[in-house]
Amino acid sequence: GQNIDQPTEMTATEGAIVQINCTYQTSGFNGLFWYQQHAGEAPTFLSYNVLDGLEEKGRFSSFLSRSKGYSYLLLKELQMKDSASYLCAVMDSNYQLIWGAGTKLIIKP
Amino acid sequence: GAVVSQHPSRVICKSGTSVKIECRSLDFQATTMFWYRQFPKKSLMLMATSNEGSKATYEQGVEKDKFLINHASLTLSTLTVTSAHPEDSSFYICSARETGDTEAFFGQGTRLTVV
């Protein structure tokens, strides 16, 4: 079966760094996405990785290791507005997105 | 990025009535559209995938006669919840993708409450 695992909830302090991990087992791989979702809103795109390595975009970075079926989203200089759910999604061989359950990130002052 | 407009953002309807939700791609041709349902504090659940001009492909467990999907043009897909019941209350989100693109763009979502 297809499976995406990520922690249910994480807590971090404003100004700090947090890493949200995602492991996956899917039928085929056409890229991995990270989305941010605030409560009651649709997800917004953060990053897309299809090759191994680190992609940096401002305060957010995303890493992928295809051989390990592993990705992480790194958030630096955390701000209160970063409190949200972070969804990991993998595009399988049929170009369908397989979604993780999301990680709720709580930022404390 | 590309813009997907979903309407309405919130709707309250009486049990037994039908509700139509629209999803429009404003600046690109959406050859594929996806409809998701999301329960509180849960991840997105794919309901169906529709390709322009053809019948939607429904995920297992999703009633095609209850959740009618029409994708008649390259910029518009609709989801109609027929004979709605309180258990259909949920957050429905569409996303759209252009041919050859891997990224799908999301609409704003529709909060449906059936009373």
Tab-separated table of C-alpha atoms in Angstrom:
chain	number	residue	atom	x	y	z
A	1	GLY	CA	0.000	0.000	0.000
A	2	GLN	CA	0.908	3.630	-0.181
A	3	ASN	CA	1.843	5.416	3.001
A	4	ILE	CA	3.032	8.845	4.077
A	5	ASP	CA	4.154	9.324	7.680
A	6	GLN	CA	4.756	12.584	9.481
A	7	PRO	CA	4.508	13.556	13.131
A	8	THR	CA	1.072	14.588	14.338
A	9	GLU	CA	2.149	17.639	16.273
A	10	MET	CA	5.284	19.620	17.067
A	11	THR	CA	5.969	22.597	19.300
A	12	ALA	CA	8.699	25.168	18.813
A	13	THR	CA	9.704	28.572	20.117
A	14	GLU	CA	9.473	31.832	18.218
A	15	GLY	CA	12.801	32.628	16.565
A	16	ALA	CA	13.997	29.035	16.683
A	17	ILE	CA	14.381	26.383	13.972
A	18	VAL	CA	12.152	23.348	13.499
A	19	GLN	CA	12.442	20.330	11.200
A	20	ILE	CA	9.349	18.404	10.154
A	21	ASN	CA	10.082	14.940	8.810
A	22	CYS	CA	8.145	12.930	6.251
A	23	THR	CA	8.732	9.343	5.195
A	24	TYR	CA	6.915	7.735	2.319
A	25	GLN	CA	6.243	4.471	0.553
A	26	THR	CA	4.462	4.929	-2.732
A	27	SER	CA	3.985	3.195	-6.056
A	28	GLY	CA	6.312	5.304	-8.105
A	29	PHE	CA	7.598	8.779	-7.427
A	30	ASN	CA	7.112	11.971	-9.381
A	31	GLY	CA	8.025	14.467	-6.726
A	32	LEU	CA	7.286	15.468	-3.164
A	33	PHE	CA	5.371	18.549	-2.105
A	34	TRP	CA	5.100	20.477	1.122
A	35	TYR	CA	2.012	22.576	1.790
A	36	GLN	CA	1.091	24.896	4.632
A	37	GLN	CA	-2.489	24.976	5.819
A	38	HIS	CA	-3.939	27.405	8.323
A	39	ALA	CA	-7.101	26.320	10.096
A	40	GLY	CA	-10.169	26.710	7.917
A	41	GLU	CA	-8.177	27.574	4.810
A	42	ALA	CA	-7.008	25.676	1.740
A	43	PRO	CA	-3.399	24.493	1.584
A	44	THR	CA	-0.791	26.792	0.097
A	45	PHE	CA	2.211	25.524	-1.798
A	46	LEU	CA	5.603	25.714	-0.090
A	47	SER	CA	8.008	23.509	-2.011
A	48	TYR	CA	8.515	20.794	-4.563
A	49	ASN	CA	11.423	18.327	-4.640
A	50	VAL	CA	11.968	15.732	-7.322
A	51	LEU	CA	15.759	15.362	-7.123
A	52	ASP	CA	17.818	14.533	-4.054
A	53	GLY	CA	19.133	17.421	-2.071
A	54	LEU	CA	18.157	20.612	-0.372
A	55	GLU	CA	15.977	23.332	-1.869
A	56	GLU	CA	16.124	26.633	-0.040
A	57	LYS	CA	13.462	29.296	-0.305
A	58	GLY	CA	13.815	32.102	2.189
A	59	ARG	CA	13.128	30.883	5.718
A	60	PHE	CA	11.898	27.539	4.440
A	61	SER	CA	14.031	24.703	3.070
A	62	SER	CA	13.036	21.243	1.923
A	63	PHE	CA	15.244	18.182	1.641
A	64	LEU	CA	14.701	14.953	-0.254
A	65	SER	CA	16.385	11.548	-0.231
A	66	ARG	CA	14.664	9.269	-2.719
A	67	SER	CA	16.708	6.208	-1.758
A	68	LYS	CA	15.530	6.567	1.843
A	69	GLY	CA	11.978	7.632	1.041
A	70	TYR	CA	12.535	10.627	3.262
A	71	SER	CA	12.015	14.356	3.221
A	72	TYR	CA	12.066	17.151	5.721
A	73	LEU	CA	10.834	20.708	5.833
A	74	LEU	CA	13.074	23.094	7.736
A	75	LEU	CA	11.646	26.327	9.059
A	76	LYS	CA	14.064	28.959	10.363
A	77	GLU	CA	13.519	32.121	12.407
A	78	LEU	CA	10.089	30.929	13.378
A	79	GLN	CA	7.311	33.482	13.567
A	80	MET	CA	3.968	33.186	15.292
A	81	LYS	CA	2.255	33.207	11.886
A	82	ASP	CA	4.052	29.939	11.076
A	83	SER	CA	1.641	28.178	13.417
A	84	ALA	CA	-0.225	25.938	10.994
A	85	SER	CA	-0.461	22.395	9.726
A	86	TYR	CA	2.223	21.263	7.301
A	87	LEU	CA	1.225	18.634	4.792
A	88	CYS	CA	3.628	16.335	2.987
A	89	ALA	CA	2.355	14.911	-0.304
A	90	VAL	CA	3.974	12.568	-2.814
A	91	MET	CA	3.039	12.342	-6.467
A	92	ASP	CA	2.918	8.695	-7.468
A	93	SER	CA	3.441	7.008	-10.828
A	94	ASN	CA	-0.099	7.961	-11.903
A	95	TYR	CA	0.588	11.612	-11.065
A	96	GLN	CA	-1.836	11.412	-8.149
A	97	LEU	CA	-1.008	13.149	-4.906
A	98	ILE	CA	-0.809	10.912	-1.861
A	99	TRP	CA	-1.224	13.000	1.270
A	100	GLY	CA	0.207	12.678	4.736
A	101	ALA	CA	-2.047	13.437	7.694
A	102	GLY	CA	-0.250	16.709	8.346
A	103	THR	CA	1.871	17.996	11.202
A	104	LYS	CA	0.360	20.635	13.423
A	105	LEU	CA	3.076	23.102	14.347
A	106	ILE	CA	2.546	25.173	17.475
A	107	ILE	CA	4.780	28.200	17.948
A	108	LYS	CA	5.203	29.541	21.474
A	109	PRO	CA	6.510	33.008	22.353
B	1	GLY	CA	1.374	31.314	-9.469
B	2	ALA	CA	-1.794	30.273	-11.195
B	3	VAL	CA	-5.131	31.182	-9.630
B	4	VAL	CA	-7.987	28.830	-8.876
B	5	SER	CA	-11.223	30.362	-7.693
B	6	GLN	CA	-13.682	28.283	-5.718
B	7	HIS	CA	-17.185	29.444	-4.932
B	8	PRO	CA	-18.966	29.699	-2.582
B	9	SER	CA	-16.564	29.888	0.335
B	10	ARG	CA	-19.311	29.050	2.817
B	11	VAL	CA	-22.761	27.579	2.370
B	12	ILE	CA	-25.455	26.456	4.750
B	13	CYS	CA	-28.219	24.307	3.337
B	14	LYS	CA	-31.159	22.322	4.592
B	15	SER	CA	-31.050	18.571	4.761
B	16	GLY	CA	-32.368	17.022	1.552
B	17	THR	CA	-31.387	19.875	-0.734
B	18	SER	CA	-28.551	19.968	-3.255
B	19	VAL	CA	-25.563	22.263	-3.277
B	20	LYS	CA	-23.294	23.114	-6.190
B	21	ILE	CA	-19.665	24.159	-5.698
B	22	GLU	CA	-17.738	25.742	-8.554
B	23	CYS	CA	-14.026	25.597	-9.210
B	24	ARG	CA	-12.531	27.844	-11.879
B	25	SER	CA	-9.002	28.185	-13.177
B	26	LEU	CA	-8.599	31.864	-13.940
B	27	ASP	CA	-5.398	32.083	-15.934
B	28	PHE	CA	-4.631	28.599	-17.184
B	29	GLN	CA	-6.337	25.619	-18.745
B	30	ALA	CA	-7.053	23.000	-16.131
B	31	THR	CA	-7.039	19.696	-17.938
B	32	THR	CA	-7.277	17.861	-14.628
B	33	MET	CA	-9.192	18.869	-11.534
B	34	PHE	CA	-9.234	17.175	-8.172
B	35	TRP	CA	-11.914	17.345	-5.515
B	36	TYR	CA	-10.992	16.787	-1.884
B	37	ARG	CA	-12.874	16.576	1.339
B	38	GLN	CA	-11.312	17.443	4.649
B	39	PHE	CA	-12.670	16.619	8.073
B	40	PRO	CA	-11.601	18.699	11.071
B	41	LYS	CA	-7.968	18.122	12.003
B	42	LYS	CA	-7.627	15.528	9.257
B	43	SER	CA	-5.689	15.483	6.026
B	44	LEU	CA	-7.157	15.908	2.583
B	45	MET	CA	-9.157	12.977	1.282
B	46	LEU	CA	-9.269	12.715	-2.492
B	47	MET	CA	-12.834	12.213	-3.637
B	48	ALA	CA	-12.457	12.189	-7.388
B	49	THR	CA	-10.299	13.182	-10.319
B	50	SER	CA	-11.829	14.707	-13.399
B	51	ASN	CA	-10.342	15.304	-16.803
B	52	GLU	CA	-11.949	17.827	-19.095
B	53	GLY	CA	-14.591	16.281	-21.305
B	54	SER	CA	-14.644	12.874	-19.652
B	55	LYS	CA	-16.306	11.264	-16.674
B	56	ALA	CA	-14.757	11.707	-13.276
B	57	THR	CA	-12.863	8.892	-11.631
B	58	TYR	CA	-14.117	8.400	-8.092
B	59	GLU	CA	-12.086	7.054	-5.214
B	60	GLN	CA	-13.244	3.933	-3.458
B	61	GLY	CA	-16.036	4.631	-1.015
B	62	VAL	CA	-17.157	7.882	-2.647
B	63	GLU	CA	-20.720	7.722	-3.989
B	64	LYS	CA	-20.748	9.026	-7.534
B	65	ASP	CA	-24.504	9.546	-7.494
B	66	LYS	CA	-24.275	11.664	-4.396
B	67	PHE	CA	-21.258	13.730	-5.374
B	68	LEU	CA	-21.807	14.705	-8.980
B	69	ILE	CA	-18.773	16.111	-10.738
B	70	ASN	CA	-18.866	17.900	-14.043
B	71	HIS	CA	-15.784	19.126	-15.878
B	72	ALA	CA	-17.267	20.420	-19.090
B	73	SER	CA	-14.649	23.035	-19.912
B	74	LEU	CA	-10.949	23.621	-19.402
B	75	THR	CA	-11.621	26.306	-16.836
B	76	LEU	CA	-14.584	25.041	-14.851
B	77	SER	CA	-15.431	22.006	-12.771
B	78	THR	CA	-18.425	21.670	-10.475
B	79	LEU	CA	-19.171	19.409	-7.542
B	80	THR	CA	-22.839	18.962	-6.660
B	81	VAL	CA	-23.693	17.408	-3.321
B	82	THR	CA	-27.118	15.916	-3.887
B	83	SER	CA	-29.718	15.314	-1.179
B	84	ALA	CA	-27.319	16.637	1.412
B	85	HIS	CA	-27.332	15.270	4.958
B	86	PRO	CA	-25.677	16.619	8.099
B	87	GLU	CA	-22.880	14.046	7.741
B	88	ASP	CA	-21.950	15.705	4.441
B	89	SER	CA	-20.952	18.810	6.365
B	90	SER	CA	-17.278	19.285	5.686
B	91	PHE	CA	-14.626	21.401	4.028
B	92	TYR	CA	-14.456	20.735	0.285
B	93	ILE	CA	-11.413	21.824	-1.709
B	94	CYS	CA	-10.681	21.688	-5.412
B	95	SER	CA	-7.337	21.803	-7.118
B	96	ALA	CA	-6.497	22.174	-10.768
B	97	ARG	CA	-3.556	21.143	-12.884
B	98	GLU	CA	-2.496	21.968	-16.403
B	99	THR	CA	-1.241	19.277	-18.790
B	100	GLY	CA	2.448	18.598	-18.270
B	101	ASP	CA	2.570	20.387	-14.937
B	102	THR	CA	3.231	18.560	-11.720
B	103	GLU	CA	1.970	21.277	-9.415
B	104	ALA	CA	-1.718	21.574	-8.697
B	105	PHE	CA	-3.198	24.847	-7.513
B	106	PHE	CA	-5.853	24.940	-4.848
B	107	GLY	CA	-9.101	26.812	-4.631
B	108	GLN	CA	-9.976	28.591	-1.413
B	109	GLY	CA	-12.201	25.787	-0.188
B	110	THR	CA	-15.911	25.625	0.613
B	111	ARG	CA	-17.232	25.128	4.114
B	112	LEU	CA	-20.518	23.213	3.756
B	113	THR	CA	-22.877	22.985	6.698
B	114	VAL	CA	-26.023	20.909	6.332
B	115	VAL	CA	-28.690	21.631	8.930
